[in-house]
């Protein structure tokens, strides 16, 4: 039989034979769950142990055949790892750590790095539970990281494993969520307040930025917003690209109605301090129990600007929308007032990405030395606890790196497998302290192999952005800190004669883009002096300058050796190798 060649068959006794110990046992509650396919046939539960670097999965599929779960990459399923199992008609189970050698054929790994915790079949479902290390020493096993992970799930109708496109699914998931909503407090006096655009006729244009100004909840004493969630209308859900809520300074004179955020009336672009943000793929987000957005005091904003970005690429007529953000607030005060600091590349008009680039890096610098002067009061050390990453369709990876006195301290946050369709607020595993005087650098990695045209920074989805929002406490008045390179220098390095910035950016259309000129442009953008723009909630703006420091890559963590199967020869002493250790604990 075909499966005899692919599997090491285990009788039910194999469930008791440990391959790799794990604190999450066969009956432990797995906190996280997700359907992996549109028809809700494949259901995944998972949980993990950060200290032991072990993750446990339970895959439940409506089939009496084989099931498989693994990790793949953005570009191809070939080479993906897949843990496969099932129950034979005689009741024996089969289970194996494998990888795809082509589009539909599996091959057993030389090292078996998955531990079977349970495998059952009933009249409806086949359910497989197993654990694996975040990083094994086996090349076919892709790492489980704090990046977006593209989870590969597949199944068959019988016990002969062969991938079928109709029963193979890939879903991007942030697997290592360090905070689960069930772990957070829900105040008994919670009040929900909607911030929404009502009955807005979405224009028949590719891109629309609709803005309106709305009051925050009116309260007689201080309250805290502790949670937000998107409010999306079903028929327009796929058109909403992002929703941002900006706090307005109380001295601002605000317009009425709904208008283009960045159109003819500049008043509709007032207010620049983000307090809540959602983008495509995100869900609700609850702040940690000790922080919240303060409302109700004289220092707090009373009004906000609601910005909704619509992408109506099919130019559909007659679509009305009432989307927005629901905020949850309480009188039970938290310890800290939170803020959001926007970092990255100043979007318009200097940002450009050449066509046909396999890889192109952009940088945005933030220098915090002026924060105290612009804040109007001493700025306490910033404690960062969460983040939101944002590029458009060409984005492949982002990271924010911290420097102090010219020395790289740490990578604050990153995602080397960024997915435009999964933009969500994420918690850091531990809080990061930023001191006045630190430098913060955002690096964005793009790919434009499918483009035969220049990509410029801008608001449309076909334009690009390079932004990271840091969620922090205690709140100050700084809303954003972003940089851009001297485009005149960049143009000159590419052999273009220009005299001002607008000529410089337009000259990018004259360059003959080859792999060599693309790398030359990337190098020039990194070496050029950066202008850093710092802005406050009251729209005060200051500029400074700086230079892009080098980024020292974060080394990969150690791999865990399997105790089952044999290590492949080239895997015996990989960088960071460590042997696995027995881990015990309650199930």
Short mmCIF file of C-alpha atoms in Angstrom, two decimals, residues 105-408:
data_model
loop_
_atom_site.label_atom_id
_atom_site.label_comp_id
_atom_site.label_asym_id
_atom_site.label_seq_id
_atom_site.Cartn_x
_atom_site.Cartn_y
_atom_site.Cartn_z
CA UNK A 105 4.15 14.19 -3.19
CA UNK A 106 5.29 13.78 0.40
CA UNK A 107 8.54 12.34 1.74
CA UNK A 108 9.30 11.33 5.30
CA UNK A 109 11.90 13.49 7.06
CA UNK A 110 15.14 11.87 8.14
CA UNK A 111 14.53 13.33 11.60
CA UNK A 112 11.14 12.84 13.25
CA UNK A 113 10.59 16.03 15.25
CA UNK A 114 6.86 15.88 16.00
CA UNK A 115 5.49 14.08 19.06
CA UNK A 116 2.13 12.40 18.74
CA UNK A 117 -0.21 13.26 21.61
CA UNK A 118 -3.46 11.83 20.28
CA UNK A 119 -5.07 10.53 17.09
CA UNK A 120 -8.72 9.52 16.87
CA UNK A 121 -11.42 9.00 14.29
CA UNK A 122 -15.18 8.93 14.80
CA UNK A 123 -18.18 9.05 12.51
CA UNK A 124 -17.51 12.71 11.63
CA UNK A 125 -13.97 13.81 12.44
CA UNK A 126 -10.36 12.74 12.35
CA UNK A 127 -8.55 14.55 15.16
CA UNK A 128 -4.76 14.69 15.47
CA UNK A 129 -2.88 16.31 18.35
CA UNK A 130 0.89 16.68 18.33
CA UNK A 131 3.70 18.93 19.50
CA UNK A 132 6.88 20.14 17.85
CA UNK A 133 9.75 22.49 18.72
CA UNK A 134 9.70 26.09 17.51
CA UNK A 135 12.95 25.30 15.72
CA UNK A 136 14.15 21.77 15.11
CA UNK A 137 17.55 20.84 13.69
CA UNK A 138 15.93 19.31 10.60
CA UNK A 139 16.11 21.49 7.43
CA UNK A 140 12.66 20.48 6.10
CA UNK A 141 11.04 21.78 9.32
CA UNK A 142 10.28 25.48 8.95
CA UNK A 143 10.64 27.54 12.12
CA UNK A 144 7.74 28.66 14.29
CA UNK A 145 8.59 32.30 15.06
CA UNK A 146 7.02 35.50 16.32
CA UNK A 147 6.49 36.44 12.67
CA UNK A 148 3.34 35.75 10.70
CA UNK A 149 3.25 32.00 10.03
CA UNK A 150 1.64 30.56 6.92
CA UNK A 151 -0.07 27.45 8.23
CA UNK A 152 -0.57 24.66 5.70
CA UNK A 153 -3.45 22.23 6.25
CA UNK A 154 -4.50 19.37 4.01
CA UNK A 155 -6.58 16.21 4.14
CA UNK A 156 -7.76 13.30 2.04
CA UNK A 157 -10.81 11.09 1.81
CA UNK A 158 -8.83 7.89 2.34
CA UNK A 159 -5.56 6.80 3.97
CA UNK A 160 -3.32 7.41 0.96
CA UNK A 161 -1.71 10.83 1.52
CA UNK A 162 -1.45 12.86 -1.65
CA UNK A 163 -2.13 16.58 -1.80
CA UNK A 164 -5.20 17.70 -3.71
CA UNK A 165 -5.57 21.42 -4.42
CA UNK A 166 -9.26 21.33 -3.47
CA UNK A 167 -8.40 20.00 -0.01
CA UNK A 168 -5.23 22.01 0.66
CA UNK A 169 -5.40 25.37 2.43
CA UNK A 170 -2.94 28.02 3.59
CA UNK A 171 -3.84 30.57 6.25
CA UNK A 172 -1.65 33.28 7.75
CA UNK A 173 -1.73 33.23 11.55
CA UNK A 174 0.24 34.94 14.29
CA UNK A 175 0.75 31.76 16.30
CA UNK A 176 2.81 33.07 19.23
CA UNK A 177 0.26 35.44 20.75
CA UNK A 178 1.60 36.09 24.22
CA UNK A 179 -1.67 37.45 25.63
CA UNK A 180 -5.01 35.71 25.25
CA UNK A 181 -8.18 37.84 25.66
CA UNK A 182 -9.49 35.37 28.27
CA UNK A 183 -6.51 36.29 30.46
CA UNK A 184 -7.58 39.95 30.67
CA UNK A 185 -10.06 41.62 33.00
CA UNK A 186 -13.48 42.72 31.71
CA UNK A 187 -14.87 45.56 33.88
CA UNK A 188 -18.46 45.10 35.04
CA UNK A 189 -19.37 48.71 34.23
CA UNK A 190 -18.24 48.51 30.59
CA UNK A 191 -19.91 50.95 28.19
CA UNK A 192 -19.64 50.55 24.40
CA UNK A 193 -19.46 53.64 22.20
CA UNK A 194 -19.58 53.56 18.38
CA UNK A 195 -17.41 55.84 16.26
CA UNK A 196 -18.78 55.38 12.75
CA UNK A 197 -19.50 56.90 9.38
CA UNK A 198 -23.23 56.62 8.72
CA UNK A 199 -24.72 55.73 5.31
CA UNK A 200 -21.66 56.87 3.38
CA UNK A 201 -21.88 56.28 -0.37
CA UNK A 202 -18.54 54.72 -1.32
CA UNK A 203 -17.30 56.47 -4.50
CA UNK A 204 -16.74 54.43 -7.64
CA UNK A 205 -12.99 55.03 -7.33
CA UNK A 206 -10.10 52.68 -6.62
CA UNK A 207 -9.14 54.54 -3.45
CA UNK A 208 -11.12 56.79 -1.11
CA UNK A 209 -10.05 58.22 2.23
CA UNK A 210 -13.21 59.33 4.02
CA UNK A 211 -12.88 61.44 7.17
CA UNK A 212 -15.29 62.86 9.68
CA UNK A 213 -14.94 64.36 13.16
CA UNK A 214 -16.81 62.80 16.07
CA UNK A 215 -16.99 63.44 19.81
CA UNK A 216 -15.56 60.94 22.25
CA UNK A 217 -17.89 59.74 25.02
CA UNK A 218 -18.91 62.59 27.32
CA UNK A 219 -18.10 61.63 30.91
CA UNK A 220 -18.02 63.76 34.06
CA UNK A 221 -14.86 62.15 35.40
CA UNK A 222 -11.88 60.25 34.12
CA UNK A 223 -12.54 56.93 32.36
CA UNK A 224 -10.34 54.58 30.37
CA UNK A 225 -10.95 53.06 26.95
CA UNK A 226 -9.60 49.52 27.33
CA UNK A 227 -10.67 47.74 24.13
CA UNK A 228 -11.62 48.40 20.53
CA UNK A 229 -13.04 46.32 17.72
CA UNK A 230 -13.90 47.04 14.10
CA UNK A 231 -17.51 47.60 13.13
CA UNK A 232 -17.75 46.38 9.54
CA UNK A 233 -20.83 46.22 7.34
CA UNK A 234 -20.98 42.85 5.58
CA UNK A 235 -21.48 44.03 2.02
CA UNK A 236 -18.63 46.55 2.20
CA UNK A 237 -16.31 44.52 4.45
CA UNK A 238 -13.88 43.65 1.67
CA UNK A 239 -13.67 47.30 0.62
CA UNK A 240 -12.48 48.62 3.99
CA UNK A 241 -8.68 48.65 3.99
CA UNK A 242 -8.08 50.34 7.33
CA UNK A 243 -9.73 52.44 10.02
CA UNK A 244 -7.81 54.92 12.15
CA UNK A 245 -8.97 57.07 15.06
CA UNK A 246 -6.90 60.23 15.62
CA UNK A 247 -7.08 62.34 18.78
CA UNK A 248 -7.63 66.05 18.15
CA UNK A 249 -6.06 68.83 20.19
CA UNK A 250 -8.69 70.71 22.12
CA UNK A 251 -7.62 73.98 20.48
CA UNK A 252 -8.37 72.62 17.01
CA UNK A 253 -11.18 74.16 14.94
CA UNK A 254 -12.79 71.21 13.22
CA UNK A 255 -14.96 71.00 10.10
CA UNK A 256 -18.31 69.20 9.88
CA UNK A 257 -19.56 66.51 7.52
CA UNK A 258 -17.64 63.84 5.63
CA UNK A 259 -14.93 64.63 3.11
CA UNK A 260 -11.71 63.41 1.50
CA UNK A 261 -9.09 63.21 4.26
CA UNK A 262 -6.31 64.48 2.03
CA UNK A 263 -8.22 66.43 -0.59
CA UNK A 264 -8.93 70.09 -1.31
CA UNK A 265 -9.89 71.01 2.28
CA UNK A 266 -6.80 70.63 4.50
CA UNK A 267 -8.97 70.86 7.62
CA UNK A 268 -10.01 67.22 7.09
CA UNK A 269 -6.41 66.11 7.63
CA UNK A 270 -6.17 67.79 11.03
CA UNK A 271 -5.40 65.63 14.10
CA UNK A 272 -2.45 63.26 13.74
CA UNK A 273 -2.13 61.34 17.01
CA UNK A 274 -3.46 57.81 16.49
CA UNK A 275 -5.25 56.37 19.52
CA UNK A 276 -6.85 53.32 17.89
CA UNK A 277 -6.00 51.55 14.64
CA UNK A 278 -7.38 48.62 12.68
CA UNK A 279 -6.35 47.23 9.29
CA UNK A 280 -7.44 44.40 7.02
CA UNK A 281 -7.16 41.01 8.69
CA UNK A 282 -7.23 42.41 12.21
CA UNK A 283 -9.78 41.70 14.90
CA UNK A 284 -10.63 43.29 18.24
CA UNK A 285 -7.81 44.22 20.61
CA UNK A 286 -7.87 44.63 24.38
CA UNK A 287 -5.13 46.60 26.09
CA UNK A 288 -3.18 45.07 28.99
CA UNK A 289 -4.90 45.40 32.35
CA UNK A 290 -2.67 48.26 33.51
CA UNK A 291 -3.13 50.65 30.53
CA UNK A 292 -5.96 52.49 28.81
CA UNK A 293 -6.80 55.53 26.68
CA UNK A 294 -7.73 58.32 29.06
CA UNK A 295 -10.94 60.31 28.45
CA UNK A 296 -12.83 62.80 30.60
CA UNK A 297 -10.06 65.06 31.98
CA UNK A 298 -9.09 68.56 30.73
CA UNK A 299 -5.91 67.10 29.24
CA UNK A 300 -7.75 64.45 27.25
CA UNK A 301 -9.03 64.88 23.69
CA UNK A 302 -12.74 65.56 23.34
CA UNK A 303 -12.98 64.96 19.59
CA UNK A 304 -11.43 62.52 17.16
CA UNK A 305 -10.94 62.24 13.43
CA UNK A 306 -12.29 58.97 12.05
CA UNK A 307 -10.46 57.92 8.88
CA UNK A 308 -11.66 55.02 6.73
CA UNK A 309 -9.69 53.90 3.70
CA UNK A 310 -11.89 52.25 1.05
CA UNK A 311 -10.50 50.19 -1.84
CA UNK A 312 -13.22 49.87 -4.48
CA UNK A 313 -11.10 48.27 -7.20
CA UNK A 314 -14.17 46.90 -9.00
CA UNK A 315 -15.69 50.40 -9.08
CA UNK A 316 -18.98 49.11 -7.72
CA UNK A 317 -21.79 51.68 -7.73
CA UNK A 318 -24.40 52.32 -5.06
CA UNK A 319 -22.57 50.78 -2.07
CA UNK A 320 -23.38 52.51 1.23
CA UNK A 321 -21.29 51.98 4.33
CA UNK A 322 -21.62 52.55 8.07
CA UNK A 323 -18.31 51.11 9.24
CA UNK A 324 -16.29 52.34 12.17
CA UNK A 325 -14.74 51.39 15.48
CA UNK A 326 -16.46 50.33 18.71
CA UNK A 327 -14.61 51.45 21.83
CA UNK A 328 -15.15 49.89 25.25
CA UNK A 329 -14.61 52.15 28.27
CA UNK A 330 -14.88 51.96 32.04
CA UNK A 331 -14.68 54.06 35.20
CA UNK A 332 -12.38 51.42 36.72
CA UNK A 333 -9.11 53.21 36.08
CA UNK A 334 -5.90 51.56 34.99
CA UNK A 335 -2.47 52.52 36.26
CA UNK A 336 -1.20 54.17 33.06
CA UNK A 337 -2.54 56.38 30.28
CA UNK A 338 -1.39 54.96 26.95
CA UNK A 339 -0.39 56.54 23.68
CA UNK A 340 0.59 55.46 20.18
CA UNK A 341 3.76 56.64 18.44
CA UNK A 342 3.81 56.43 14.64
CA UNK A 343 7.20 55.63 13.11
CA UNK A 344 8.43 54.92 9.62
CA UNK A 345 9.07 56.46 6.23
CA UNK A 346 7.34 59.80 5.68
CA UNK A 347 4.90 58.60 3.05
CA UNK A 348 4.64 61.38 0.48
CA UNK A 349 6.21 62.47 -1.82
CA UNK A 350 9.76 61.10 -1.48
CA UNK A 351 9.17 57.35 -1.07
CA UNK A 352 9.81 55.23 -4.18
CA UNK A 353 10.34 51.53 -4.98
CA UNK A 354 11.75 50.51 -8.38
CA UNK A 355 9.96 47.97 -10.59
CA UNK A 356 11.28 44.43 -10.95
CA UNK A 357 12.98 44.43 -7.55
CA UNK A 358 13.49 41.05 -5.94
CA UNK A 359 14.36 42.97 -2.79
CA UNK A 360 14.35 46.68 -1.96
CA UNK A 361 14.83 48.17 1.50
CA UNK A 362 13.43 51.53 2.67
CA UNK A 363 14.29 53.27 5.93
CA UNK A 364 12.62 55.82 8.17
CA UNK A 365 14.59 57.32 11.08
CA UNK A 366 13.25 58.76 14.34
CA UNK A 367 15.46 60.78 16.69
CA UNK A 368 13.83 61.35 20.09
CA UNK A 369 16.21 64.04 21.35
CA UNK A 370 13.62 66.78 20.65
CA UNK A 371 10.71 64.98 22.27
CA UNK A 372 10.98 66.81 25.59
CA UNK A 373 11.21 70.24 23.97
CA UNK A 374 8.19 69.55 21.76
CA UNK A 375 6.19 67.85 24.52
CA UNK A 376 6.33 71.00 26.64
CA UNK A 377 7.15 68.95 29.74
CA UNK A 378 9.62 66.23 30.75
CA UNK A 379 9.05 63.00 28.84
CA UNK A 380 9.23 59.91 31.06
CA UNK A 381 10.82 56.79 29.64
CA UNK A 382 8.46 55.24 27.10
CA UNK A 383 7.35 51.67 27.89
CA UNK A 384 6.34 49.90 24.67
CA UNK A 385 4.00 46.92 25.04
CA UNK A 386 2.47 46.41 21.59
CA UNK A 387 2.71 47.29 17.91
CA UNK A 388 0.94 47.37 14.54
CA UNK A 389 2.85 46.98 11.26
CA UNK A 390 1.66 48.48 7.99
CA UNK A 391 2.72 48.38 4.35
CA UNK A 392 0.70 47.80 1.22
CA UNK A 393 0.87 44.98 -1.32
CA UNK A 394 4.61 45.05 -2.10
CA UNK A 395 5.62 44.79 1.57
CA UNK A 396 7.39 41.58 2.59
CA UNK A 397 8.94 42.38 5.99
CA UNK A 398 9.24 45.18 8.57
CA UNK A 399 11.23 45.80 11.71
CA UNK A 400 11.81 48.56 14.27
CA UNK A 401 15.29 48.73 15.79
CA UNK A 402 16.43 50.76 18.83
CA UNK A 403 19.80 52.50 19.26
CA UNK A 404 21.32 54.31 22.23
CA UNK A 405 24.50 56.39 22.07
CA UNK A 406 25.21 54.98 18.62
CA UNK A 407 24.92 51.33 19.70
CA UNK A 408 22.16 48.97 18.62
#
